[in-house]
């Protein structure tokens, strides 16, 4: 697995969970969510009998610049999420604590551990053996996630420590603005923040998000890998994403969705001709 735990543009990055390429870290292409408005409960139980079973993406590979295909399937015991499998057959096992909340995710060479404060995920620690340790802390207003702060400690190819945080503004149950701040730790261990923030403005439809069929703490696991996944914490589906930063033109991406009879998307396509297909049961 060559890609790290980061996700390319908003909706097409989800399928690269649990992989291994630390080079994208400092660029901010990361992702998470909790028991916020519109979220699922803990213990792997969806809000209804419906389950999200597979996601298939067709998106640009940042290494080659060419389109590539990724798949992530979700395995359940009854309605409880117990593992995931990618297109290469790599399995991530999910462990639950005594409160029936996800406490650990393990894959070959990688372990992620979740800690809680009450019903909210408070901390994520992820280790990729010999490559990278990621530590994320979560801040809330009530049950809504308002900030994720993540420290990345690289051991390969060279030792390096970086910082990235996302700050979130809601409209109802959707995150409509994300402000990304980044920094690097110098040789004295002092954090030097970049003067330029990145701003994500997002608009949404009024249909149901497929991600809310997954356990809230699993979304927190994904969101904690980096702060760009506002769609994971939102109740509806994104229609437009505008990215702005100091001194650069605004980048706009539009999204269209095909919905099933229950109002869930079966396919999402971006204006960059990337797409993701959702399968349910």
C-alpha atoms as a PDB file:
ATOM      1  CA  UNK A   1       0.000   0.000   0.000  1.00  0.00           C
ATOM      2  CA  UNK A   2       1.600   3.172  -1.204  1.00  0.00           C
ATOM      3  CA  UNK A   3      -0.832   5.865  -0.096  1.00  0.00           C
ATOM      4  CA  UNK A   4      -0.987   7.197   3.448  1.00  0.00           C
ATOM      5  CA  UNK A   5      -4.049   7.679   5.627  1.00  0.00           C
ATOM      6  CA  UNK A   6      -4.956  10.777   3.763  1.00  0.00           C
ATOM      7  CA  UNK A   7      -7.619  11.399   1.331  1.00  0.00           C
ATOM      8  CA  UNK A   8      -7.341  13.218  -1.962  1.00  0.00           C
ATOM      9  CA  UNK A   9     -10.162  15.654  -2.617  1.00  0.00           C
ATOM     10  CA  UNK A  10     -13.157  15.645  -0.331  1.00  0.00           C
ATOM     11  CA  UNK A  11     -15.251  12.634  -1.314  1.00  0.00           C
ATOM     12  CA  UNK A  12     -12.812  10.496  -3.213  1.00  0.00           C
ATOM     13  CA  UNK A  13     -10.184  10.110  -0.545  1.00  0.00           C
ATOM     14  CA  UNK A  14     -12.055   7.875   1.883  1.00  0.00           C
ATOM     15  CA  UNK A  15     -10.930   4.678   0.203  1.00  0.00           C
ATOM     16  CA  UNK A  16      -7.260   5.115   0.997  1.00  0.00           C
ATOM     17  CA  UNK A  17      -7.591   4.478   4.714  1.00  0.00           C
ATOM     18  CA  UNK A  18      -4.842   2.392   6.335  1.00  0.00           C
ATOM     19  CA  UNK A  19      -2.044   2.721   3.822  1.00  0.00           C
ATOM     20  CA  UNK A  20       1.530   3.881   3.945  1.00  0.00           C
ATOM     21  CA  UNK A  21       3.052   6.913   2.250  1.00  0.00           C
ATOM     22  CA  UNK A  22       4.007   9.711   4.647  1.00  0.00           C
ATOM     23  CA  UNK A  23       4.972  12.218   1.957  1.00  0.00           C
ATOM     24  CA  UNK A  24       1.474  13.733   1.753  1.00  0.00           C
ATOM     25  CA  UNK A  25       1.243  14.568   5.398  1.00  0.00           C
ATOM     26  CA  UNK A  26       2.608  18.082   5.415  1.00  0.00           C
ATOM     27  CA  UNK A  27       0.456  18.991   2.423  1.00  0.00           C
ATOM     28  CA  UNK A  28      -2.639  18.701   4.560  1.00  0.00           C
ATOM     29  CA  UNK A  29      -4.451  16.033   2.546  1.00  0.00           C
ATOM     30  CA  UNK A  30      -5.906  14.362   5.608  1.00  0.00           C
ATOM     31  CA  UNK A  31      -9.214  13.346   7.402  1.00  0.00           C
ATOM     32  CA  UNK A  32     -12.831  12.303  11.080  1.00  0.00           C
ATOM     33  CA  UNK A  33     -16.355  12.561  13.206  1.00  0.00           C
ATOM     34  CA  UNK A  34     -18.252  11.703  16.408  1.00  0.00           C
ATOM     35  CA  UNK A  35     -21.703  11.594  17.990  1.00  0.00           C
ATOM     36  CA  UNK A  36     -22.614  14.899  16.390  1.00  0.00           C
ATOM     37  CA  UNK A  37     -25.943  15.924  14.961  1.00  0.00           C
ATOM     38  CA  UNK A  38     -27.035  13.433  12.369  1.00  0.00           C
ATOM     39  CA  UNK A  39     -24.416  10.896  13.459  1.00  0.00           C
ATOM     40  CA  UNK A  40     -24.853   7.244  14.242  1.00  0.00           C
ATOM     41  CA  UNK A  41     -24.594   5.735  17.680  1.00  0.00           C
ATOM     42  CA  UNK A  42     -21.645   3.820  19.041  1.00  0.00           C
ATOM     43  CA  UNK A  43     -20.986   0.107  18.920  1.00  0.00           C
ATOM     44  CA  UNK A  44     -21.133  -0.164  15.154  1.00  0.00           C
ATOM     45  CA  UNK A  45     -24.926   0.082  15.042  1.00  0.00           C
ATOM     46  CA  UNK A  46     -26.403   2.144  12.175  1.00  0.00           C
ATOM     47  CA  UNK A  47     -29.427   4.425  12.757  1.00  0.00           C
ATOM     48  CA  UNK A  48     -31.622   2.039  10.743  1.00  0.00           C
ATOM     49  CA  UNK A  49     -31.405  -1.495   9.418  1.00  0.00           C
ATOM     50  CA  UNK A  50     -29.569  -0.267   6.300  1.00  0.00           C
ATOM     51  CA  UNK A  51     -25.811  -0.941   6.009  1.00  0.00           C
ATOM     52  CA  UNK A  52     -23.106   0.604   3.831  1.00  0.00           C
ATOM     53  CA  UNK A  53     -21.240  -2.414   2.449  1.00  0.00           C
ATOM     54  CA  UNK A  54     -18.900  -1.104  -0.256  1.00  0.00           C
ATOM     55  CA  UNK A  55     -17.349   2.051  -1.674  1.00  0.00           C
ATOM     56  CA  UNK A  56     -15.624   2.115  -5.062  1.00  0.00           C
ATOM     57  CA  UNK A  57     -13.722   5.184  -6.233  1.00  0.00           C
ATOM     58  CA  UNK A  58     -12.218   6.307  -9.523  1.00  0.00           C
ATOM     59  CA  UNK A  59      -9.860   9.185  -8.772  1.00  0.00           C
ATOM     60  CA  UNK A  60      -6.519  10.725  -9.633  1.00  0.00           C
ATOM     61  CA  UNK A  61      -3.501   8.990  -8.110  1.00  0.00           C
ATOM     62  CA  UNK A  62      -1.317  11.777  -6.699  1.00  0.00           C
ATOM     63  CA  UNK A  63       1.835   9.760  -7.380  1.00  0.00           C
ATOM     64  CA  UNK A  64       1.249   9.016 -11.063  1.00  0.00           C
ATOM     65  CA  UNK A  65      -1.209  11.759 -12.036  1.00  0.00           C
ATOM     66  CA  UNK A  66      -3.381   9.076 -13.626  1.00  0.00           C
ATOM     67  CA  UNK A  67      -6.813   7.779 -12.704  1.00  0.00           C
ATOM     68  CA  UNK A  68      -6.815   4.768 -10.381  1.00  0.00           C
ATOM     69  CA  UNK A  69      -9.492   2.606  -8.790  1.00  0.00           C
ATOM     70  CA  UNK A  70      -9.868   1.886  -5.083  1.00  0.00           C
ATOM     71  CA  UNK A  71     -12.358  -0.267  -3.189  1.00  0.00           C
ATOM     72  CA  UNK A  72     -13.260  -0.480   0.485  1.00  0.00           C
ATOM     73  CA  UNK A  73     -15.719  -3.112   1.717  1.00  0.00           C
ATOM     74  CA  UNK A  74     -17.290  -3.203   5.189  1.00  0.00           C
ATOM     75  CA  UNK A  75     -17.858  -6.492   7.033  1.00  0.00           C
ATOM     76  CA  UNK A  76     -20.492  -6.858   9.759  1.00  0.00           C
ATOM     77  CA  UNK A  77     -21.637  -9.312  12.408  1.00  0.00           C
ATOM     78  CA  UNK A  78     -25.336  -8.619  12.273  1.00  0.00           C
ATOM     79  CA  UNK A  79     -25.313  -4.817  12.111  1.00  0.00           C
ATOM     80  CA  UNK A  80     -21.987  -4.397  13.961  1.00  0.00           C
ATOM     81  CA  UNK A  81     -19.005  -3.269  11.891  1.00  0.00           C
ATOM     82  CA  UNK A  82     -16.127  -5.681  12.609  1.00  0.00           C
ATOM     83  CA  UNK A  83     -13.623  -5.194   9.757  1.00  0.00           C
ATOM     84  CA  UNK A  84     -12.880  -3.568   6.422  1.00  0.00           C
ATOM     85  CA  UNK A  85     -11.043  -4.869   3.354  1.00  0.00           C
ATOM     86  CA  UNK A  86      -9.427  -2.882   0.546  1.00  0.00           C
ATOM     87  CA  UNK A  87      -8.964  -3.774  -3.118  1.00  0.00           C
ATOM     88  CA  UNK A  88      -5.649  -5.516  -2.367  1.00  0.00           C
ATOM     89  CA  UNK A  89      -7.157  -7.771   0.271  1.00  0.00           C
ATOM     90  CA  UNK A  90      -5.683  -5.843   3.203  1.00  0.00           C
ATOM     91  CA  UNK A  91      -7.913  -6.286   6.249  1.00  0.00           C
ATOM     92  CA  UNK A  92      -8.444  -3.832   9.113  1.00  0.00           C
ATOM     93  CA  UNK A  93      -9.839  -5.463  12.268  1.00  0.00           C
ATOM     94  CA  UNK A  94     -12.032  -3.443  14.639  1.00  0.00           C
ATOM     95  CA  UNK A  95     -11.954  -3.997  18.417  1.00  0.00           C
ATOM     96  CA  UNK A  96     -14.616  -2.749  20.855  1.00  0.00           C
ATOM     97  CA  UNK A  97     -14.303  -1.790  24.529  1.00  0.00           C
ATOM     98  CA  UNK A  98     -16.576  -2.787  27.423  1.00  0.00           C
ATOM     99  CA  UNK A  99     -18.950   0.057  26.519  1.00  0.00           C
ATOM    100  CA  UNK A 100     -19.335  -1.382  23.021  1.00  0.00           C
ATOM    101  CA  UNK A 101     -17.434   1.529  21.464  1.00  0.00           C
ATOM    102  CA  UNK A 102     -14.555   1.088  19.011  1.00  0.00           C
ATOM    103  CA  UNK A 103     -11.255   1.147  20.899  1.00  0.00           C
ATOM    104  CA  UNK A 104      -8.730  -0.086  18.340  1.00  0.00           C
ATOM    105  CA  UNK A 105      -8.237  -0.665  14.614  1.00  0.00           C
ATOM    106  CA  UNK A 106      -5.403  -2.917  13.489  1.00  0.00           C
ATOM    107  CA  UNK A 107      -3.923  -3.700  10.099  1.00  0.00           C
ATOM    108  CA  UNK A 108      -0.595  -5.084   8.941  1.00  0.00           C
ATOM    109  CA  UNK A 109       2.040  -2.697  10.294  1.00  0.00           C
ATOM    110  CA  UNK A 110      -0.440  -0.211  11.746  1.00  0.00           C
ATOM    111  CA  UNK A 111      -2.486   0.258  14.910  1.00  0.00           C
ATOM    112  CA  UNK A 112      -4.914   3.059  15.748  1.00  0.00           C
ATOM    113  CA  UNK A 113      -6.261   3.557  19.287  1.00  0.00           C
ATOM    114  CA  UNK A 114      -9.273   5.666  20.299  1.00  0.00           C
ATOM    115  CA  UNK A 115      -9.810   7.283  23.713  1.00  0.00           C
ATOM    116  CA  UNK A 116     -13.058   8.802  25.018  1.00  0.00           C
ATOM    117  CA  UNK A 117     -14.310  11.612  27.217  1.00  0.00           C
ATOM    118  CA  UNK A 118     -17.892  10.676  27.971  1.00  0.00           C
ATOM    119  CA  UNK A 119     -19.516   9.736  24.679  1.00  0.00           C
ATOM    120  CA  UNK A 120     -17.081  11.755  22.552  1.00  0.00           C
ATOM    121  CA  UNK A 121     -13.812  10.530  21.063  1.00  0.00           C
ATOM    122  CA  UNK A 122     -11.150  12.683  22.723  1.00  0.00           C
ATOM    123  CA  UNK A 123      -7.900  11.320  21.285  1.00  0.00           C
ATOM    124  CA  UNK A 124      -6.617   9.176  18.447  1.00  0.00           C
ATOM    125  CA  UNK A 125      -3.140   7.644  18.330  1.00  0.00           C
ATOM    126  CA  UNK A 126      -2.029   5.858  15.183  1.00  0.00           C
ATOM    127  CA  UNK A 127       1.304   4.116  14.562  1.00  0.00           C
ATOM    128  CA  UNK A 128       2.665   2.966  11.216  1.00  0.00           C
ATOM    129  CA  UNK A 129       5.684   0.857  12.165  1.00  0.00           C
ATOM    130  CA  UNK A 130       8.953   2.492  11.163  1.00  0.00           C
ATOM    131  CA  UNK A 131       7.266   5.385   9.375  1.00  0.00           C
ATOM    132  CA  UNK A 132       4.898   7.624  11.282  1.00  0.00           C
ATOM    133  CA  UNK A 133       3.083   8.259  14.548  1.00  0.00           C
ATOM    134  CA  UNK A 134      -0.058  10.407  14.439  1.00  0.00           C
ATOM    135  CA  UNK A 135      -1.706  11.921  17.522  1.00  0.00           C
ATOM    136  CA  UNK A 136      -5.025  13.754  17.173  1.00  0.00           C
ATOM    137  CA  UNK A 137      -7.031  15.542  19.869  1.00  0.00           C
ATOM    138  CA  UNK A 138     -10.696  16.519  19.473  1.00  0.00           C
ATOM    139  CA  UNK A 139     -12.579  19.572  20.769  1.00  0.00           C
ATOM    140  CA  UNK A 140     -16.375  19.839  20.949  1.00  0.00           C
ATOM    141  CA  UNK A 141     -19.205  22.235  21.566  1.00  0.00           C
ATOM    142  CA  UNK A 142     -21.734  19.906  23.102  1.00  0.00           C
ATOM    143  CA  UNK A 143     -21.709  16.913  20.770  1.00  0.00           C
ATOM    144  CA  UNK A 144     -20.493  18.831  17.702  1.00  0.00           C
ATOM    145  CA  UNK A 145     -16.854  18.507  16.720  1.00  0.00           C
ATOM    146  CA  UNK A 146     -15.347  22.003  16.430  1.00  0.00           C
ATOM    147  CA  UNK A 147     -11.602  21.321  16.195  1.00  0.00           C
ATOM    148  CA  UNK A 148      -9.136  18.531  15.427  1.00  0.00           C
ATOM    149  CA  UNK A 149      -5.449  19.132  16.174  1.00  0.00           C
ATOM    150  CA  UNK A 150      -3.010  16.553  14.800  1.00  0.00           C
ATOM    151  CA  UNK A 151       0.725  16.042  15.296  1.00  0.00           C
ATOM    152  CA  UNK A 152       2.621  13.870  12.811  1.00  0.00           C
ATOM    153  CA  UNK A 153       5.984  12.449  13.856  1.00  0.00           C
ATOM    154  CA  UNK A 154       7.858  10.961  10.907  1.00  0.00           C
ATOM    155  CA  UNK A 155      10.750   8.559  11.318  1.00  0.00           C
ATOM    156  CA  UNK A 156      11.167   7.793   7.587  1.00  0.00           C
ATOM    157  CA  UNK A 157      12.559   8.916   5.216  1.00  0.00           C
ATOM    158  CA  UNK A 158      13.879  11.614   7.590  1.00  0.00           C
ATOM    159  CA  UNK A 159      12.804  12.493  11.147  1.00  0.00           C
ATOM    160  CA  UNK A 160      10.300  15.347  11.065  1.00  0.00           C
ATOM    161  CA  UNK A 161       7.418  16.612  13.161  1.00  0.00           C
ATOM    162  CA  UNK A 162       4.503  18.593  11.755  1.00  0.00           C
ATOM    163  CA  UNK A 163       1.213  20.034  12.975  1.00  0.00           C
ATOM    164  CA  UNK A 164      -2.161  20.535  11.328  1.00  0.00           C
ATOM    165  CA  UNK A 165      -5.513  21.579  12.746  1.00  0.00           C
ATOM    166  CA  UNK A 166      -9.007  22.001  11.405  1.00  0.00           C
ATOM    167  CA  UNK A 167     -11.575  24.402  12.867  1.00  0.00           C
ATOM    168  CA  UNK A 168     -15.219  23.852  11.909  1.00  0.00           C
ATOM    169  CA  UNK A 169     -18.285  26.044  11.460  1.00  0.00           C
ATOM    170  CA  UNK A 170     -21.741  24.465  11.191  1.00  0.00           C
ATOM    171  CA  UNK A 171     -25.024  25.330   9.587  1.00  0.00           C
ATOM    172  CA  UNK A 172     -27.507  22.980  11.165  1.00  0.00           C
ATOM    173  CA  UNK A 173     -26.012  19.492  10.957  1.00  0.00           C
ATOM    174  CA  UNK A 174     -23.453  20.271   8.237  1.00  0.00           C
ATOM    175  CA  UNK A 175     -19.928  21.683   8.415  1.00  0.00           C
ATOM    176  CA  UNK A 176     -20.056  24.570   5.951  1.00  0.00           C
ATOM    177  CA  UNK A 177     -16.605  26.026   6.642  1.00  0.00           C
ATOM    178  CA  UNK A 178     -13.256  24.505   7.614  1.00  0.00           C
ATOM    179  CA  UNK A 179     -10.186  26.610   8.411  1.00  0.00           C
ATOM    180  CA  UNK A 180      -6.920  24.668   8.158  1.00  0.00           C
ATOM    181  CA  UNK A 181      -3.799  25.796  10.012  1.00  0.00           C
ATOM    182  CA  UNK A 182      -0.413  24.106   9.574  1.00  0.00           C
ATOM    183  CA  UNK A 183       3.042  24.252  11.115  1.00  0.00           C
ATOM    184  CA  UNK A 184       6.421  22.537  11.434  1.00  0.00           C
ATOM    185  CA  UNK A 185       8.437  21.851  14.586  1.00  0.00           C
ATOM    186  CA  UNK A 186      11.999  23.201  14.286  1.00  0.00           C
ATOM    187  CA  UNK A 187      15.165  21.521  15.579  1.00  0.00           C
ATOM    188  CA  UNK A 188      14.599  23.124  19.000  1.00  0.00           C
ATOM    189  CA  UNK A 189      11.169  21.548  19.229  1.00  0.00           C
ATOM    190  CA  UNK A 190       9.340  24.863  18.785  1.00  0.00           C
ATOM    191  CA  UNK A 191       6.254  24.939  16.607  1.00  0.00           C
ATOM    192  CA  UNK A 192       6.497  27.408  13.718  1.00  0.00           C
ATOM    193  CA  UNK A 193       3.059  28.057  12.245  1.00  0.00           C
ATOM    194  CA  UNK A 194       2.506  28.948   8.627  1.00  0.00           C
ATOM    195  CA  UNK A 195       1.052  32.482   8.218  1.00  0.00           C
ATOM    196  CA  UNK A 196      -1.284  31.231   5.486  1.00  0.00           C
ATOM    197  CA  UNK A 197      -4.488  29.414   6.381  1.00  0.00           C
ATOM    198  CA  UNK A 198      -6.547  27.334   3.997  1.00  0.00           C
ATOM    199  CA  UNK A 199     -10.321  27.875   3.962  1.00  0.00           C
ATOM    200  CA  UNK A 200     -12.850  25.301   2.762  1.00  0.00           C
ATOM    201  CA  UNK A 201     -16.388  26.540   2.048  1.00  0.00           C
ATOM    202  CA  UNK A 202     -18.904  23.738   1.428  1.00  0.00           C
ATOM    203  CA  UNK A 203     -22.535  23.613   0.359  1.00  0.00           C
ATOM    204  CA  UNK A 204     -24.819  20.592   0.796  1.00  0.00           C
ATOM    205  CA  UNK A 205     -27.967  18.959  -0.518  1.00  0.00           C
ATOM    206  CA  UNK A 206     -30.851  17.830   1.712  1.00  0.00           C
ATOM    207  CA  UNK A 207     -30.373  14.065   1.172  1.00  0.00           C
ATOM    208  CA  UNK A 208     -28.911  11.426   3.501  1.00  0.00           C
ATOM    209  CA  UNK A 209     -25.150  10.975   3.835  1.00  0.00           C
ATOM    210  CA  UNK A 210     -23.945   7.365   3.402  1.00  0.00           C
ATOM    211  CA  UNK A 211     -21.181   7.948   5.954  1.00  0.00           C
ATOM    212  CA  UNK A 212     -23.735   8.339   8.727  1.00  0.00           C
ATOM    213  CA  UNK A 213     -24.528   4.650   8.350  1.00  0.00           C
ATOM    214  CA  UNK A 214     -21.072   3.915   9.787  1.00  0.00           C
ATOM    215  CA  UNK A 215     -20.300   4.003  13.544  1.00  0.00           C
ATOM    216  CA  UNK A 216     -19.629   7.546  14.757  1.00  0.00           C
ATOM    217  CA  UNK A 217     -16.292   6.543  16.289  1.00  0.00           C
ATOM    218  CA  UNK A 218     -15.178   4.962  12.995  1.00  0.00           C
ATOM    219  CA  UNK A 219     -15.805   8.333  11.375  1.00  0.00           C
ATOM    220  CA  UNK A 220     -13.762   9.888  14.185  1.00  0.00           C
ATOM    221  CA  UNK A 221     -10.939   7.522  13.325  1.00  0.00           C
ATOM    222  CA  UNK A 222     -10.991   8.655   9.707  1.00  0.00           C
ATOM    223  CA  UNK A 223     -11.473  12.329  10.568  1.00  0.00           C
ATOM    224  CA  UNK A 224      -8.590  12.230  13.047  1.00  0.00           C
ATOM    225  CA  UNK A 225      -6.107  11.343  10.331  1.00  0.00           C
ATOM    226  CA  UNK A 226      -6.542  14.903   9.144  1.00  0.00           C
ATOM    227  CA  UNK A 227      -8.970  17.797   9.257  1.00  0.00           C
ATOM    228  CA  UNK A 228     -10.341  17.950   5.706  1.00  0.00           C
ATOM    229  CA  UNK A 229     -13.258  15.533   5.917  1.00  0.00           C
ATOM    230  CA  UNK A 230     -16.176  17.822   6.709  1.00  0.00           C
ATOM    231  CA  UNK A 231     -18.452  15.599   4.663  1.00  0.00           C
ATOM    232  CA  UNK A 232     -17.840  12.770   7.167  1.00  0.00           C
ATOM    233  CA  UNK A 233     -19.224  14.820  10.056  1.00  0.00           C
ATOM    234  CA  UNK A 234     -22.118  16.299   8.081  1.00  0.00           C
ATOM    235  CA  UNK A 235     -25.621  14.897   7.800  1.00  0.00           C
ATOM    236  CA  UNK A 236     -26.055  15.616   4.087  1.00  0.00           C
ATOM    237  CA  UNK A 237     -24.043  15.345   0.853  1.00  0.00           C
ATOM    238  CA  UNK A 238     -21.693  18.027  -0.452  1.00  0.00           C
ATOM    239  CA  UNK A 239     -22.612  19.884  -3.646  1.00  0.00           C
ATOM    240  CA  UNK A 240     -19.765  22.355  -3.939  1.00  0.00           C
ATOM    241  CA  UNK A 241     -16.339  22.813  -2.378  1.00  0.00           C
ATOM    242  CA  UNK A 242     -14.395  26.085  -2.598  1.00  0.00           C
ATOM    243  CA  UNK A 243     -10.777  26.125  -1.383  1.00  0.00           C
ATOM    244  CA  UNK A 244      -9.063  29.457  -0.842  1.00  0.00           C
ATOM    245  CA  UNK A 245      -5.672  30.460   0.539  1.00  0.00           C
ATOM    246  CA  UNK A 246      -3.679  33.672   0.721  1.00  0.00           C
ATOM    247  CA  UNK A 247      -2.223  34.644  -2.637  1.00  0.00           C
ATOM    248  CA  UNK A 248      -3.836  31.808  -4.609  1.00  0.00           C
ATOM    249  CA  UNK A 249      -6.974  31.686  -6.761  1.00  0.00           C
ATOM    250  CA  UNK A 250     -10.084  30.003  -5.394  1.00  0.00           C
ATOM    251  CA  UNK A 251     -10.417  26.356  -6.436  1.00  0.00           C
ATOM    252  CA  UNK A 252     -14.012  25.240  -6.978  1.00  0.00           C
ATOM    253  CA  UNK A 253     -15.206  21.648  -7.319  1.00  0.00           C
ATOM    254  CA  UNK A 254     -18.847  20.762  -7.954  1.00  0.00           C
ATOM    255  CA  UNK A 255     -20.445  17.405  -7.113  1.00  0.00           C
ATOM    256  CA  UNK A 256     -23.520  15.642  -8.493  1.00  0.00           C
ATOM    257  CA  UNK A 257     -25.303  12.669  -6.924  1.00  0.00           C
ATOM    258  CA  UNK A 258     -27.543   9.862  -8.080  1.00  0.00           C
ATOM    259  CA  UNK A 259     -29.923   8.840  -5.270  1.00  0.00           C
ATOM    260  CA  UNK A 260     -31.847   5.678  -4.494  1.00  0.00           C
ATOM    261  CA  UNK A 261     -35.465   5.486  -3.351  1.00  0.00           C
ATOM    262  CA  UNK A 262     -34.455   6.069   0.290  1.00  0.00           C
ATOM    263  CA  UNK A 263     -32.570   9.293  -0.473  1.00  0.00           C
ATOM    264  CA  UNK A 264     -29.034   7.878  -0.187  1.00  0.00           C
ATOM    265  CA  UNK A 265     -26.512   8.517  -2.984  1.00  0.00           C
ATOM    266  CA  UNK A 266     -25.526   5.521  -5.095  1.00  0.00           C
ATOM    267  CA  UNK A 267     -22.945   7.501  -7.062  1.00  0.00           C
ATOM    268  CA  UNK A 268     -21.174  10.815  -6.518  1.00  0.00           C
ATOM    269  CA  UNK A 269     -19.312  12.464  -9.397  1.00  0.00           C
ATOM    270  CA  UNK A 270     -17.069  15.526  -9.239  1.00  0.00           C
ATOM    271  CA  UNK A 271     -16.486  18.146 -11.903  1.00  0.00           C
ATOM    272  CA  UNK A 272     -12.993  16.646 -12.220  1.00  0.00           C
ATOM    273  CA  UNK A 273     -14.604  13.402 -13.537  1.00  0.00           C
ATOM    274  CA  UNK A 274     -13.771  11.489 -10.382  1.00  0.00           C
ATOM    275  CA  UNK A 275     -16.506   9.391  -8.849  1.00  0.00           C
ATOM    276  CA  UNK A 276     -17.401   7.143  -5.957  1.00  0.00           C
ATOM    277  CA  UNK A 277     -20.030   4.382  -5.978  1.00  0.00           C
ATOM    278  CA  UNK A 278     -21.860   3.290  -2.808  1.00  0.00           C
ATOM    279  CA  UNK A 279     -23.376  -0.159  -2.243  1.00  0.00           C
ATOM    280  CA  UNK A 280     -25.890  -0.875   0.527  1.00  0.00           C
ATOM    281  CA  UNK A 281     -27.871  -3.735   1.967  1.00  0.00           C
END
